[in-house]
Amino acid sequence: MNYERKVDVMDSLAGTQSFYEDANDSRRKRTFLIVALVLIALALAATYYAFTQSKGAAADAEGQGGAAIPNVTVVIPGRVSVEAAISANGTIAARREMPIGVAGEGGQVVRVLVEPGQWVGAGQTLAVIDRSVQAQQAASLAASIRVAQADANLAQAELERAQALVGRGFISKADMDRKRATRDAANARVRVAQAQYGEATARNDRLNIVAPAAGLVLTRQVEPGQIVGAGSGILFRMARGGEMEMLAQMAEADLARVQVGTRAMVTPVGTDVQIVGQVWQKSPVINMDTRQGTVRIAVPYSDALRPGGFADARLIAGTAEAPLLPESAVQSGSEGSFVLVVDGKNMIKRQPVKVGQVTDNGVSIASGLTGNERVVALAGAFLNPGDKVKPVVQKSSQ
């Protein structure tokens, strides 16, 4: 009996365990089914999204003749302050050149005291001319002064003695008049001798070649032993005060924009030296052959300046507000300069422009743009008017 009850209990427990196992299998199957349905739904959604995107891209491609819309870099230039610079070139010269020759009667050069590139003062001797003969002539004239003075002293003494005898009646008035005339003539001969001596001294002083003003010696065309005279020509050239200038040649249109006082940067050819100068005179006439005029730019002395040398100048003729574009944005054609602009429909449009100053920062546009346009900055040569693009705005360096 007891044994049969135990068997029944064990059978009952086994049946219960089997029931629970069947229930767990059923739940797992339902979970797998739900997960599978979710995955199938996600796959269908992804397939639908990819299908719609490819269809839209194909439609866009068909609208553009089968080609994708390119991305194009554009810049909105705005308006910035641009210096109105004018470039010119010309030669360096002394602002006030002083040619120096023989002022006196000349003679043989004994010594030359200066060299080119040397600074001298006003009245400084540049070359000494032999004056041995002239010195003897001056000594003779000095002696004649003493002779004339001795005669004048004797005439004065005789006049004074005669005046003492007039009251006693020994000397007539006529004799007194003659003695006064003799005294006056003797004094006049003294003054003549003094004048002749002064003339000889001044003439001897002019024998030496001297600097008429302080400045810089540029050239020397005389050597010791050379015979010079009034027809010898220019022996020295000097720049008064060392002042230099640049004779800049520029076109007629640019000349009209330059005013006296305009600042300029002068760069001698072959150097990196930049010298600040100023326009002090501009030519009132235009060369009929070259259609150019001369602007004279005063520059201070510098070792880099050589009269007769060549130099470049950059004149700042004021400032103006204008759009500034990179050089790659401006193109040239048979009708002149132009840029490519992206309009409101993202279509390429050709816009003629007039180029202004070219600076290190870019090219200024004198006319044709307001500064608010979207201008193609790069790859403009590969685009045509009417093309549709996707503009990518590039931040301006200005």
PDB file of N, CA and C in Angstrom, residues 3 5 15-16 45-46 70 74 102 107 141 177 191 196 199 229 261 331 335 339 342 349 371 373 383 385 387:
ATOM      1  N   TYR A   3       3.907   1.512  -0.767  1.00  0.00           N
ATOM      2  CA  TYR A   3       4.713   1.545  -1.983  1.00  0.00           C
ATOM      3  C   TYR A   3       3.916   2.087  -3.136  1.00  0.00           C
ATOM      4  N   ARG A   5       1.432   4.197  -2.964  1.00  0.00           N
ATOM      5  CA  ARG A   5       1.229   5.653  -2.801  1.00  0.00           C
ATOM      6  C   ARG A   5       2.459   6.409  -3.242  1.00  0.00           C
ATOM      7  N   GLY A  15       4.596  14.719 -13.760  1.00  0.00           N
ATOM      8  CA  GLY A  15       3.653  15.378 -14.653  1.00  0.00           C
ATOM      9  C   GLY A  15       3.668  16.869 -14.491  1.00  0.00           C
ATOM     10  N   THR A  16       3.799  17.304 -13.246  1.00  0.00           N
ATOM     11  CA  THR A  16       3.866  18.776 -13.006  1.00  0.00           C
ATOM     12  C   THR A  16       5.104  19.378 -13.663  1.00  0.00           C
ATOM     13  N   ALA A  45      11.570  48.787 -43.472  1.00  0.00           N
ATOM     14  CA  ALA A  45      11.667  50.253 -43.373  1.00  0.00           C
ATOM     15  C   ALA A  45      12.963  50.754 -43.996  1.00  0.00           C
ATOM     16  N   ALA A  46      14.074  50.049 -43.714  1.00  0.00           N
ATOM     17  CA  ALA A  46      15.365  50.464 -44.290  1.00  0.00           C
ATOM     18  C   ALA A  46      15.342  50.336 -45.803  1.00  0.00           C
ATOM     19  N   PRO A  70      27.660  70.007 -58.312  1.00  0.00           N
ATOM     20  CA  PRO A  70      28.959  70.161 -57.628  1.00  0.00           C
ATOM     21  C   PRO A  70      28.888  71.204 -56.517  1.00  0.00           C
ATOM     22  N   VAL A  74      32.405  79.811 -52.649  1.00  0.00           N
ATOM     23  CA  VAL A  74      32.090  81.198 -52.984  1.00  0.00           C
ATOM     24  C   VAL A  74      32.520  82.094 -51.837  1.00  0.00           C
ATOM     25  N   VAL A 102      85.970 126.103 -63.254  1.00  0.00           N
ATOM     26  CA  VAL A 102      86.965 127.118 -62.902  1.00  0.00           C
ATOM     27  C   VAL A 102      86.298 128.471 -62.921  1.00  0.00           C
ATOM     28  N   GLY A 107      94.849 127.668 -64.267  1.00  0.00           N
ATOM     29  CA  GLY A 107      96.269 127.397 -64.144  1.00  0.00           C
ATOM     30  C   GLY A 107      96.484 125.900 -63.984  1.00  0.00           C
ATOM     31  N   LEU A 141     102.016 144.607 -55.960  1.00  0.00           N
ATOM     32  CA  LEU A 141     100.946 145.573 -55.721  1.00  0.00           C
ATOM     33  C   LEU A 141     100.921 146.010 -54.264  1.00  0.00           C
ATOM     34  N   ASP A 177      97.100 176.038 -52.987  1.00  0.00           N
ATOM     35  CA  ASP A 177      96.167 175.200 -53.758  1.00  0.00           C
ATOM     36  C   ASP A 177      96.899 174.060 -54.449  1.00  0.00           C
ATOM     37  N   ARG A 191      94.751 154.899 -52.695  1.00  0.00           N
ATOM     38  CA  ARG A 191      93.507 154.121 -52.824  1.00  0.00           C
ATOM     39  C   ARG A 191      93.517 153.266 -54.097  1.00  0.00           C
ATOM     40  N   GLN A 196      93.951 147.890 -56.509  1.00  0.00           N
ATOM     41  CA  GLN A 196      94.629 146.928 -57.373  1.00  0.00           C
ATOM     42  C   GLN A 196      95.103 145.706 -56.586  1.00  0.00           C
ATOM     43  N   GLU A 199      92.054 143.603 -55.837  1.00  0.00           N
ATOM     44  CA  GLU A 199      91.623 142.847 -57.019  1.00  0.00           C
ATOM     45  C   GLU A 199      92.510 141.632 -57.235  1.00  0.00           C
ATOM     46  N   GLY A 229      91.159 125.930 -67.127  1.00  0.00           N
ATOM     47  CA  GLY A 229      90.816 127.324 -67.389  1.00  0.00           C
ATOM     48  C   GLY A 229      89.325 127.478 -67.554  1.00  0.00           C
ATOM     49  N   GLY A 261      52.869 116.375 -52.576  1.00  0.00           N
ATOM     50  CA  GLY A 261      52.753 115.930 -51.200  1.00  0.00           C
ATOM     51  C   GLY A 261      52.374 114.467 -51.063  1.00  0.00           C
ATOM     52  N   GLN A 331      38.599  86.581 -63.697  1.00  0.00           N
ATOM     53  CA  GLN A 331      39.004  85.977 -64.959  1.00  0.00           C
ATOM     54  C   GLN A 331      38.989  87.039 -66.059  1.00  0.00           C
ATOM     55  N   GLU A 335      36.157  90.237 -73.846  1.00  0.00           N
ATOM     56  CA  GLU A 335      35.429  91.471 -73.554  1.00  0.00           C
ATOM     57  C   GLU A 335      35.919  92.149 -72.276  1.00  0.00           C
ATOM     58  N   VAL A 339      33.728  88.056 -63.368  1.00  0.00           N
ATOM     59  CA  VAL A 339      33.671  87.079 -62.287  1.00  0.00           C
ATOM     60  C   VAL A 339      32.410  86.244 -62.481  1.00  0.00           C
ATOM     61  N   VAL A 342      26.974  83.412 -58.099  1.00  0.00           N
ATOM     62  CA  VAL A 342      25.888  82.467 -57.853  1.00  0.00           C
ATOM     63  C   VAL A 342      24.655  83.275 -57.462  1.00  0.00           C
ATOM     64  N   LYS A 349      26.159  82.841 -62.954  1.00  0.00           N
ATOM     65  CA  LYS A 349      25.931  83.992 -63.812  1.00  0.00           C
ATOM     66  C   LYS A 349      27.262  84.715 -64.012  1.00  0.00           C
ATOM     67  N   GLY A 371      29.476  94.110 -53.509  1.00  0.00           N
ATOM     68  CA  GLY A 371      30.121  93.501 -52.356  1.00  0.00           C
ATOM     69  C   GLY A 371      29.254  92.473 -51.656  1.00  0.00           C
ATOM     70  N   GLU A 373      27.419  90.089 -53.368  1.00  0.00           N
ATOM     71  CA  GLU A 373      27.230  88.939 -54.219  1.00  0.00           C
ATOM     72  C   GLU A 373      28.031  87.731 -53.706  1.00  0.00           C
ATOM     73  N   LEU A 383      33.314  76.123 -64.836  1.00  0.00           N
ATOM     74  CA  LEU A 383      31.886  76.398 -64.746  1.00  0.00           C
ATOM     75  C   LEU A 383      31.451  77.256 -65.927  1.00  0.00           C
ATOM     76  N   PRO A 385      27.996  79.745 -67.426  1.00  0.00           N
ATOM     77  CA  PRO A 385      26.746  80.408 -67.041  1.00  0.00           C
ATOM     78  C   PRO A 385      25.560  79.474 -67.227  1.00  0.00           C
ATOM     79  N   ASP A 387      24.932  76.917 -65.092  1.00  0.00           N
ATOM     80  CA  ASP A 387      25.140  75.699 -64.305  1.00  0.00           C
ATOM     81  C   ASP A 387      24.547  75.860 -62.916  1.00  0.00           C
TER      82      ASP A 387
END
